[in-house]
């Protein structure tokens, strides 16, 4: 949390108000800041290449961890900016309607004279009229249609930057975007946008799109079972999509969230956070040709550059076959770029008019990048655990927390962990624990809960 720099107060305030896991709040404010910063700045890495500051965050948390409340606070300035754009949209759309009607009338008038004009004369008059007016972009910064086609169309024909934010990651991962037919296209699109490559699409029904200078930030919140499917996807891993994600899975805060009165100071902190992000979102980005963003490159100071290079070398040493990061080589190989992007986001949030990234932000970003590497190491192993073993582990955790080491079948499927709430699944999980020596069967007709129980066990 300390490594969030200028973003820490906002994350702490959201954590205090929602009592959600602090890391979940950190993910949310970092993602929102990345969306606000990415149209204005690229990060200039030590080797001289300018890379986007748009980051893709993934947070893993169970139901009841208050993901929606956290997301609501973190994205409040984004939704406020959308409301401002919608309020000022009516006049712009009236003007577009008038321009389009005038263009249609002028084009029709020229075409009616086609038989009286030579080809060259007809072409000249149509050139004088000009191309069909383009509709104004929708007042939308958060993308509502997260299919690969929807993302591409929104960024190509609407605003050149946007955010893929959802607190229901299961809908996204279990939907069309990550179906067997689409997940390769989705992964390729996310990879290209993260790299800063132009959108290149050719479709029979939707036509062609070539759109350079687009940016996509994101924060996808999901439950553990959904994360298993994402992190265990060999195709996305081999494509490098997983290496571009910043993943965190904080411990649950359930059981510690006793009532506390809201502190007015936290609301003041969030007001400052909202104001900083709104200022960035209201700022007109620098634009190039074809509606492309042309963000300013943000370099590192001499001292910050040394910090980042030292981090790069330390990570590289751990990529050897015996190194601690060898199993996440794809992610760790992008470690310096991840750190550079995070450092630029923190620096621009702290000072929107900054011209460089200082050593403190660089050091904080390296700390965060190492944290994400550790999370990916831990979660990557977890994603390969069979669901049956995961359920058995949850049952064992529930059992060990009980004051009585004995339990019977009905008690387990009535009061046990979610997933073991019927006799069949409960017996299967118990069988796994028996096979691994965690449980011992009790004699038949043991009296538990005041009744004779035929199927009962005790912790070994």
Short mmCIF file of C-alpha atoms in Angstrom, two decimals:
data_model
loop_
_atom_site.label_atom_id
_atom_site.label_comp_id
_atom_site.label_asym_id
_atom_site.label_seq_id
_atom_site.Cartn_x
_atom_site.Cartn_y
_atom_site.Cartn_z
CA UNK A 1 0.00 0.00 0.00
CA UNK A 2 2.86 2.37 0.79
CA UNK A 3 4.24 1.77 -2.71
CA UNK A 4 1.11 3.38 -4.24
CA UNK A 5 2.69 6.79 -3.70
CA UNK A 6 0.22 9.62 -4.24
CA UNK A 7 -2.57 7.09 -4.82
CA UNK A 8 -2.27 5.51 -1.35
CA UNK A 9 -4.57 7.98 0.47
CA UNK A 10 -7.43 7.24 -1.94
CA UNK A 11 -6.96 3.48 -1.64
CA UNK A 12 -6.80 3.73 2.15
CA UNK A 13 -9.95 5.87 2.23
CA UNK A 14 -11.90 3.39 0.09
CA UNK A 15 -10.67 0.53 2.28
CA UNK A 16 -11.82 2.39 5.40
CA UNK A 17 -15.25 3.22 3.96
CA UNK A 18 -15.99 -0.21 2.49
CA UNK A 19 -13.85 -2.42 4.78
CA UNK A 20 -12.89 -4.35 1.65
CA UNK A 21 -9.42 -5.90 1.34
CA UNK A 22 -6.94 -3.00 0.92
CA UNK A 23 -5.25 -4.61 -2.07
CA UNK A 24 -8.60 -4.68 -3.88
CA UNK A 25 -8.93 -0.94 -3.30
CA UNK A 26 -5.36 -0.40 -4.50
CA UNK A 27 -6.10 -2.27 -7.73
CA UNK A 28 -9.18 -0.15 -8.36
CA UNK A 29 -7.58 3.26 -7.90
CA UNK A 30 -4.51 2.27 -9.93
CA UNK A 31 -6.73 1.11 -12.81
CA UNK A 32 -8.85 4.27 -12.75
CA UNK A 33 -5.72 6.44 -12.68
CA UNK A 34 -4.27 4.47 -15.58
CA UNK A 35 -7.38 5.20 -17.66
CA UNK A 36 -7.14 8.92 -16.88
CA UNK A 37 -3.39 9.15 -17.60
CA UNK A 38 -3.06 6.95 -20.71
CA UNK A 39 -4.40 9.42 -23.33
CA UNK A 40 -1.90 12.06 -22.21
CA UNK A 41 1.35 10.23 -21.48
CA UNK A 42 3.41 7.32 -22.69
CA UNK A 43 6.36 6.15 -20.61
CA UNK A 44 9.84 6.45 -22.10
CA UNK A 45 11.75 3.41 -20.93
CA UNK A 46 15.54 3.41 -20.40
CA UNK A 47 16.15 1.79 -23.81
CA UNK A 48 14.39 4.77 -25.45
CA UNK A 49 11.10 3.17 -26.55
CA UNK A 50 7.86 4.93 -25.60
CA UNK A 51 5.22 2.55 -24.32
CA UNK A 52 1.54 3.10 -23.34
CA UNK A 53 0.67 3.78 -19.72
CA UNK A 54 -2.59 1.84 -20.03
CA UNK A 55 -2.52 -1.13 -17.63
CA UNK A 56 -4.76 -4.19 -17.33
CA UNK A 57 -5.56 -5.22 -13.75
CA UNK A 58 -7.25 -8.41 -12.55
CA UNK A 59 -8.52 -8.80 -8.97
CA UNK A 60 -9.66 -12.10 -7.49
CA UNK A 61 -12.13 -11.97 -4.61
CA UNK A 62 -15.07 -14.06 -3.47
CA UNK A 63 -18.68 -12.92 -3.34
CA UNK A 64 -19.31 -10.61 -0.42
CA UNK A 65 -15.89 -8.90 -0.55
CA UNK A 66 -17.61 -5.64 -1.59
CA UNK A 67 -16.13 -5.48 -5.07
CA UNK A 68 -19.01 -3.37 -6.38
CA UNK A 69 -18.67 -0.81 -3.57
CA UNK A 70 -14.93 -0.48 -4.16
CA UNK A 71 -15.40 -0.15 -7.91
CA UNK A 72 -18.11 2.45 -7.36
CA UNK A 73 -15.78 4.69 -5.35
CA UNK A 74 -12.77 4.24 -7.64
CA UNK A 75 -14.64 4.86 -10.90
CA UNK A 76 -16.83 7.70 -9.59
CA UNK A 77 -14.80 10.41 -11.41
CA UNK A 78 -14.95 8.41 -14.65
CA UNK A 79 -18.72 8.13 -14.45
CA UNK A 80 -18.93 11.83 -13.52
CA UNK A 81 -17.00 12.70 -16.68
CA UNK A 82 -19.33 10.50 -18.73
CA UNK A 83 -22.29 12.42 -17.28
CA UNK A 84 -20.64 15.73 -18.23
CA UNK A 85 -20.07 14.52 -21.77
CA UNK A 86 -23.68 13.33 -22.04
CA UNK A 87 -25.01 16.67 -20.75
CA UNK A 88 -23.06 18.59 -23.41
CA UNK A 89 -23.89 16.11 -26.15
CA UNK A 90 -27.31 17.35 -27.23
CA UNK A 91 -26.09 20.46 -29.01
CA UNK A 92 -23.28 18.58 -30.72
CA UNK A 93 -25.68 15.93 -31.99
CA UNK A 94 -28.11 18.55 -33.32
CA UNK A 95 -25.23 20.11 -35.25
CA UNK A 96 -24.23 16.70 -36.60
CA UNK A 97 -27.83 16.03 -37.70
CA UNK A 98 -27.94 19.35 -39.56
CA UNK A 99 -24.56 18.72 -41.20
CA UNK A 100 -25.58 15.25 -42.30
CA UNK A 101 -28.89 16.46 -43.75
CA UNK A 102 -27.12 19.25 -45.62
CA UNK A 103 -24.53 16.80 -46.94
CA UNK A 104 -27.22 14.35 -48.06
CA UNK A 105 -29.18 17.09 -49.82
CA UNK A 106 -26.11 18.49 -51.58
CA UNK A 107 -24.96 15.01 -52.64
CA UNK A 108 -28.41 14.12 -53.99
CA UNK A 109 -28.59 17.38 -55.94
CA UNK A 110 -25.25 16.73 -57.62
CA UNK A 111 -26.15 13.12 -58.43
CA UNK A 112 -29.40 14.27 -60.12
CA UNK A 113 -27.24 16.28 -62.51
CA UNK A 114 -24.94 13.32 -63.22
CA UNK A 115 -26.25 12.84 -66.79
CA UNK A 116 -25.37 16.46 -67.64
CA UNK A 117 -21.88 16.37 -66.14
CA UNK A 118 -18.69 14.72 -67.23
CA UNK A 119 -17.03 12.26 -64.90
CA UNK A 120 -14.40 14.82 -63.96
CA UNK A 121 -17.02 17.50 -63.25
CA UNK A 122 -19.06 15.10 -61.11
CA UNK A 123 -15.98 14.10 -59.13
CA UNK A 124 -14.98 17.75 -58.57
CA UNK A 125 -18.42 18.69 -57.26
CA UNK A 126 -18.50 15.70 -54.92
CA UNK A 127 -15.02 16.59 -53.68
CA UNK A 128 -16.23 20.13 -53.02
CA UNK A 129 -19.08 18.77 -50.90
CA UNK A 130 -16.67 16.63 -48.92
CA UNK A 131 -17.04 13.30 -47.11
CA UNK A 132 -20.07 12.34 -45.07
CA UNK A 133 -19.97 13.95 -41.61
CA UNK A 134 -18.94 11.59 -38.84
CA UNK A 135 -21.20 11.30 -35.81
CA UNK A 136 -19.76 12.64 -32.56
CA UNK A 137 -18.34 10.02 -30.24
CA UNK A 138 -20.63 8.58 -27.62
CA UNK A 139 -20.22 10.00 -24.10
CA UNK A 140 -18.77 6.69 -22.98
CA UNK A 141 -15.41 6.01 -21.35
CA UNK A 142 -16.27 2.62 -19.85
CA UNK A 143 -16.82 0.09 -22.61
CA UNK A 144 -20.20 -1.58 -22.37
CA UNK A 145 -19.72 -4.21 -25.11
CA UNK A 146 -16.58 -6.13 -24.17
CA UNK A 147 -16.49 -8.41 -27.22
CA UNK A 148 -13.35 -8.09 -29.37
CA UNK A 149 -15.43 -6.56 -32.14
CA UNK A 150 -17.20 -4.20 -29.70
CA UNK A 151 -13.92 -3.01 -28.19
CA UNK A 152 -12.38 -2.45 -31.62
CA UNK A 153 -15.42 -0.56 -32.95
CA UNK A 154 -15.72 1.59 -29.81
CA UNK A 155 -12.09 2.67 -29.88
CA UNK A 156 -11.94 3.07 -33.67
CA UNK A 157 -15.19 4.98 -34.19
CA UNK A 158 -15.69 6.54 -30.76
CA UNK A 159 -13.22 8.00 -28.33
CA UNK A 160 -9.66 6.79 -28.86
CA UNK A 161 -9.29 5.55 -25.29
CA UNK A 162 -11.52 3.64 -22.92
CA UNK A 163 -11.72 1.37 -19.93
CA UNK A 164 -12.71 -2.27 -19.65
CA UNK A 165 -14.01 -2.26 -16.07
CA UNK A 166 -16.30 -4.87 -14.53
CA UNK A 167 -16.94 -6.25 -11.06
CA UNK A 168 -18.51 -9.36 -12.66
CA UNK A 169 -15.57 -10.94 -14.41
CA UNK A 170 -17.45 -14.21 -14.72
CA UNK A 171 -19.77 -12.58 -17.26
CA UNK A 172 -16.76 -11.56 -19.34
CA UNK A 173 -14.66 -14.72 -19.03
CA UNK A 174 -17.69 -16.98 -19.38
CA UNK A 175 -19.18 -14.95 -22.21
CA UNK A 176 -18.61 -14.58 -25.94
CA UNK A 177 -15.26 -12.79 -25.60
CA UNK A 178 -13.56 -15.84 -24.08
CA UNK A 179 -15.52 -18.60 -25.77
CA UNK A 180 -13.57 -21.24 -27.67
CA UNK A 181 -14.27 -19.40 -30.92
CA UNK A 182 -13.32 -15.92 -29.69
CA UNK A 183 -10.70 -16.04 -26.97
CA UNK A 184 -7.77 -16.08 -29.40
CA UNK A 185 -9.12 -12.93 -31.09
CA UNK A 186 -9.75 -11.32 -27.70
CA UNK A 187 -6.24 -12.18 -26.50
CA UNK A 188 -4.67 -10.86 -29.71
CA UNK A 189 -6.65 -7.61 -29.48
CA UNK A 190 -5.71 -7.07 -25.82
CA UNK A 191 -2.07 -7.80 -26.63
CA UNK A 192 -2.04 -5.32 -29.49
CA UNK A 193 -3.72 -2.54 -27.54
CA UNK A 194 -1.37 -3.09 -24.57
CA UNK A 195 1.58 -2.84 -26.93
CA UNK A 196 0.21 0.32 -28.55
CA UNK A 197 -0.29 -1.30 -31.97
CA UNK A 198 -2.98 -0.01 -34.36
CA UNK A 199 -6.34 -1.74 -34.51
CA UNK A 200 -6.46 -3.67 -37.79
CA UNK A 201 -9.74 -5.39 -38.54
CA UNK A 202 -11.41 -6.53 -41.76
CA UNK A 203 -14.91 -7.97 -41.55
CA UNK A 204 -17.48 -8.63 -44.27
CA UNK A 205 -20.36 -7.16 -42.28
CA UNK A 206 -18.65 -4.40 -40.28
CA UNK A 207 -16.09 -3.30 -42.86
CA UNK A 208 -12.43 -2.54 -42.30
CA UNK A 209 -10.84 -0.61 -39.47
CA UNK A 210 -7.34 0.80 -39.24
CA UNK A 211 -7.07 2.86 -36.09
CA UNK A 212 -3.64 3.77 -34.67
CA UNK A 213 -3.08 5.52 -31.37
CA UNK A 214 -5.76 3.80 -29.28
CA UNK A 215 -5.48 2.99 -25.58
CA UNK A 216 -7.35 0.50 -23.37
CA UNK A 217 -7.00 0.34 -19.59
CA UNK A 218 -8.93 -2.17 -17.52
CA UNK A 219 -9.82 -3.72 -14.20
CA UNK A 220 -11.61 -7.05 -14.15
CA UNK A 221 -12.81 -8.38 -10.79
CA UNK A 222 -13.61 -12.06 -10.61
CA UNK A 223 -14.16 -14.96 -8.25
CA UNK A 224 -11.63 -17.72 -7.66
CA UNK A 225 -13.27 -20.30 -9.92
CA UNK A 226 -13.32 -17.81 -12.81
CA UNK A 227 -9.69 -16.92 -12.16
CA UNK A 228 -8.74 -20.60 -12.33
CA UNK A 229 -10.17 -20.71 -15.83
CA UNK A 230 -8.34 -17.54 -16.89
CA UNK A 231 -4.95 -18.23 -15.32
CA UNK A 232 -5.04 -21.87 -16.36
CA UNK A 233 -5.67 -21.06 -20.04
CA UNK A 234 -2.66 -22.42 -21.93
CA UNK A 235 -3.59 -20.56 -25.11
CA UNK A 236 -3.68 -17.15 -23.41
CA UNK A 237 -0.45 -18.00 -21.61
CA UNK A 238 1.34 -18.98 -24.81
CA UNK A 239 0.06 -15.84 -26.58
CA UNK A 240 1.49 -13.65 -23.80
CA UNK A 241 -1.87 -12.23 -22.74
CA UNK A 242 -1.49 -13.41 -19.14
CA UNK A 243 1.97 -11.83 -19.00
CA UNK A 244 0.35 -8.45 -19.63
CA UNK A 245 -2.03 -8.67 -16.65
CA UNK A 246 -1.40 -7.30 -13.16
CA UNK A 247 -3.12 -9.85 -10.93
CA UNK A 248 -3.86 -9.68 -7.21
CA UNK A 249 -5.83 -12.01 -4.95
CA UNK A 250 -5.99 -10.50 -1.45
CA UNK A 251 -7.04 -12.44 1.62
CA UNK A 252 -10.68 -12.13 2.59
CA UNK A 253 -11.70 -9.42 5.04
CA UNK A 254 -14.82 -11.33 6.11
CA UNK A 255 -15.10 -11.67 9.87
CA UNK A 256 -13.19 -8.45 10.59
CA UNK A 257 -15.66 -5.89 9.23
CA UNK A 258 -17.31 -4.78 12.46
CA UNK A 259 -19.39 -1.63 12.26
CA UNK A 260 -17.53 1.66 12.22
CA UNK A 261 -18.85 5.15 11.61
CA UNK A 262 -17.63 6.74 8.38
CA UNK A 263 -14.80 9.21 8.89
CA UNK A 264 -15.36 12.55 7.17
CA UNK A 265 -11.64 12.74 6.46
CA UNK A 266 -11.99 9.76 4.12
CA UNK A 267 -14.64 11.59 2.10
CA UNK A 268 -12.34 14.62 1.88
CA UNK A 269 -9.55 12.39 0.61
CA UNK A 270 -11.80 10.91 -2.05
CA UNK A 271 -12.95 14.39 -3.09
CA UNK A 272 -9.31 15.25 -3.81
CA UNK A 273 -8.87 11.96 -5.70
CA UNK A 274 -12.00 12.63 -7.76
CA UNK A 275 -10.82 16.15 -8.57
CA UNK A 276 -7.40 14.96 -9.75
CA UNK A 277 -8.84 12.28 -12.01
CA UNK A 278 -11.56 14.57 -13.37
CA UNK A 279 -8.93 17.17 -14.28
CA UNK A 280 -7.04 14.55 -16.29
CA UNK A 281 -10.23 13.26 -17.92
CA UNK A 282 -11.33 16.80 -18.86
CA UNK A 283 -7.96 17.63 -20.36
CA UNK A 284 -7.91 17.49 -24.17
CA UNK A 285 -5.41 14.86 -25.31
CA UNK A 286 -2.77 15.65 -27.90
CA UNK A 287 -3.96 14.16 -31.20
CA UNK A 288 -2.27 13.00 -34.39
CA UNK A 289 -3.69 11.98 -37.75
CA UNK A 290 -6.77 9.76 -38.21
CA UNK A 291 -8.07 10.51 -34.74
CA UNK A 292 -5.03 8.89 -33.13
CA UNK A 293 -3.79 9.82 -29.70
CA UNK A 294 -0.30 11.31 -29.62
CA UNK A 295 0.66 11.09 -25.92
CA UNK A 296 3.72 12.90 -24.65
CA UNK A 297 6.63 10.61 -23.75
CA UNK A 298 7.41 10.79 -20.04
CA UNK A 299 11.10 10.06 -19.35
CA UNK A 300 12.84 9.02 -16.12
CA UNK A 301 15.25 11.24 -14.27
CA UNK A 302 18.85 10.06 -14.12
CA UNK A 303 18.39 8.59 -10.63
CA UNK A 304 15.04 7.00 -11.54
CA UNK A 305 16.61 5.44 -14.63
CA UNK A 306 19.31 3.85 -12.45
CA UNK A 307 16.61 2.42 -10.14
CA UNK A 308 14.76 0.86 -13.07
CA UNK A 309 17.90 -0.59 -14.64
CA UNK A 310 18.96 -2.14 -11.32
CA UNK A 311 15.48 -3.67 -11.06
CA UNK A 312 15.72 -5.01 -14.60
CA UNK A 313 19.05 -6.69 -13.90
CA UNK A 314 17.86 -8.19 -10.61
CA UNK A 315 14.82 -9.69 -12.33
CA UNK A 316 16.89 -10.97 -15.26
CA UNK A 317 19.17 -12.92 -12.92
CA UNK A 318 16.11 -14.74 -11.55
CA UNK A 319 14.98 -15.86 -15.02
CA UNK A 320 17.66 -18.55 -15.18
CA UNK A 321 16.33 -22.15 -15.03
CA UNK A 322 17.06 -22.31 -11.31
CA UNK A 323 15.84 -18.76 -10.61
CA UNK A 324 12.79 -17.88 -8.54
CA UNK A 325 11.03 -16.28 -11.53
CA UNK A 326 11.80 -18.97 -14.08
CA UNK A 327 8.24 -20.34 -14.07
CA UNK A 328 6.76 -16.91 -14.90
CA UNK A 329 9.40 -15.91 -17.43
CA UNK A 330 6.91 -14.28 -19.80
CA UNK A 331 5.59 -11.93 -17.11
CA UNK A 332 8.94 -11.26 -15.46
CA UNK A 333 10.48 -10.52 -18.85
CA UNK A 334 8.10 -7.56 -19.03
CA UNK A 335 8.90 -6.55 -15.45
CA UNK A 336 10.70 -3.34 -16.33
CA UNK A 337 7.87 -2.28 -18.64
CA UNK A 338 5.23 -3.05 -16.01
CA UNK A 339 7.20 -1.00 -13.48
CA UNK A 340 7.67 1.82 -15.97
CA UNK A 341 3.96 2.05 -16.72
CA UNK A 342 3.03 2.04 -13.03
CA UNK A 343 5.66 4.69 -12.26
CA UNK A 344 4.33 6.96 -15.02
CA UNK A 345 0.74 6.60 -13.80
CA UNK A 346 1.74 7.51 -10.23
CA UNK A 347 3.88 10.44 -11.37
CA UNK A 348 1.17 11.89 -13.64
CA UNK A 349 -1.52 11.47 -10.99
CA UNK A 350 0.69 13.28 -8.48
CA UNK A 351 1.47 16.11 -10.92
CA UNK A 352 -0.50 16.20 -14.21
CA UNK A 353 1.98 18.72 -15.63
CA UNK A 354 5.05 16.71 -14.75
CA UNK A 355 7.80 16.35 -17.32
CA UNK A 356 9.62 13.37 -15.81
CA UNK A 357 9.39 10.43 -13.45
CA UNK A 358 11.34 10.67 -10.21
CA UNK A 359 13.31 8.04 -8.32
CA UNK A 360 10.67 7.59 -5.60
CA UNK A 361 7.92 6.70 -8.07
CA UNK A 362 10.33 4.40 -9.90
CA UNK A 363 11.24 2.57 -6.67
CA UNK A 364 7.58 2.26 -5.66
CA UNK A 365 6.70 0.88 -9.09
CA UNK A 366 9.45 -1.73 -8.84
CA UNK A 367 8.05 -2.81 -5.46
CA UNK A 368 4.59 -3.18 -7.00
CA UNK A 369 5.94 -5.12 -10.00
CA UNK A 370 7.67 -7.57 -7.64
CA UNK A 371 4.42 -7.95 -5.69
CA UNK A 372 2.55 -8.83 -8.90
CA UNK A 373 5.27 -11.34 -9.79
CA UNK A 374 4.82 -12.99 -6.39
CA UNK A 375 1.06 -13.11 -6.84
CA UNK A 376 1.38 -14.68 -10.26
CA UNK A 377 3.78 -17.31 -8.91
CA UNK A 378 1.33 -18.20 -6.15
CA UNK A 379 -1.80 -18.06 -8.27
CA UNK A 380 -0.25 -19.86 -11.21
CA UNK A 381 0.34 -22.85 -9.02
CA UNK A 382 -3.18 -22.58 -7.60
CA UNK A 383 -4.74 -22.51 -11.06
CA UNK A 384 -3.40 -26.01 -11.69
CA UNK A 385 -5.12 -27.47 -8.62
CA UNK A 386 -8.08 -29.70 -9.45
CA UNK A 387 -11.47 -28.30 -8.32
CA UNK A 388 -12.09 -31.43 -6.20
CA UNK A 389 -8.87 -30.85 -4.27
CA UNK A 390 -9.74 -27.19 -3.80
CA UNK A 391 -13.14 -28.14 -2.36
CA UNK A 392 -11.52 -30.68 -0.03
CA UNK A 393 -9.09 -28.00 1.16
CA UNK A 394 -11.99 -25.63 1.92
CA UNK A 395 -13.76 -28.40 3.84
CA UNK A 396 -10.61 -29.10 5.86
CA UNK A 397 -10.23 -25.39 6.67
CA UNK A 398 -13.88 -25.26 7.84
CA UNK A 399 -13.40 -28.41 9.91
CA UNK A 400 -10.21 -27.22 11.61
CA UNK A 401 -11.88 -23.96 12.64
CA UNK A 402 -14.61 -25.84 14.57
CA UNK A 403 -14.34 -26.34 18.34
CA UNK A 404 -15.45 -29.98 17.98
CA UNK A 405 -13.09 -32.11 15.80
CA UNK A 406 -15.99 -34.48 15.06
CA UNK A 407 -18.64 -33.95 12.39
CA UNK A 408 -21.36 -35.99 10.74
CA UNK A 409 -22.50 -36.01 7.13
CA UNK A 410 -25.72 -34.03 7.55
CA UNK A 411 -23.89 -31.32 9.49
CA UNK A 412 -21.30 -31.03 6.72
CA UNK A 413 -23.68 -30.61 3.81
CA UNK A 414 -26.02 -28.36 5.82
CA UNK A 415 -23.45 -26.09 7.45
CA UNK A 416 -20.20 -26.78 5.62
CA UNK A 417 -18.47 -24.69 2.94
CA UNK A 418 -20.23 -23.70 -0.26
CA UNK A 419 -19.78 -26.44 -2.86
CA UNK A 420 -20.22 -29.29 -0.38
CA UNK A 421 -23.91 -28.62 0.24
CA UNK A 422 -25.23 -32.01 -0.81
CA UNK A 423 -24.44 -35.52 0.35
CA UNK A 424 -22.71 -36.61 -2.84
CA UNK A 425 -20.18 -33.79 -3.06
CA UNK A 426 -19.63 -33.84 0.71
CA UNK A 427 -18.83 -37.56 0.64
CA UNK A 428 -16.44 -37.05 -2.27
CA UNK A 429 -14.52 -34.28 -0.48
CA UNK A 430 -14.43 -36.36 2.73
CA UNK A 431 -13.04 -39.27 0.74
CA UNK A 432 -10.16 -37.12 -0.46
CA UNK A 433 -9.37 -36.01 3.09
CA UNK A 434 -9.50 -39.63 4.25
CA UNK A 435 -7.11 -40.69 1.47
CA UNK A 436 -4.67 -37.95 2.49
CA UNK A 437 -4.80 -38.82 6.19
CA UNK A 438 -6.61 -35.72 7.45
CA UNK A 439 -9.67 -37.57 8.77
CA UNK A 440 -10.49 -40.80 10.58
CA UNK A 441 -13.88 -42.51 10.40
CA UNK A 442 -15.77 -42.87 13.69
CA UNK A 443 -17.57 -46.10 14.67
CA UNK A 444 -21.15 -46.41 13.52
CA UNK A 445 -23.94 -45.16 15.79
CA UNK A 446 -21.89 -42.38 17.40
CA UNK A 447 -24.09 -39.91 19.27
CA UNK A 448 -23.59 -36.42 17.79
CA UNK A 449 -25.98 -33.47 18.14
CA UNK A 450 -28.06 -35.64 20.45
CA UNK A 451 -28.78 -38.31 17.79
CA UNK A 452 -27.09 -41.50 16.60
CA UNK A 453 -25.06 -40.81 13.48
CA UNK A 454 -23.97 -43.53 11.06
CA UNK A 455 -21.62 -41.43 8.91
CA UNK A 456 -19.27 -39.34 11.02
CA UNK A 457 -15.57 -38.55 11.13
CA UNK A 458 -12.96 -36.90 13.32
CA UNK A 459 -9.82 -34.95 12.50
CA UNK A 460 -6.84 -37.30 12.52
#
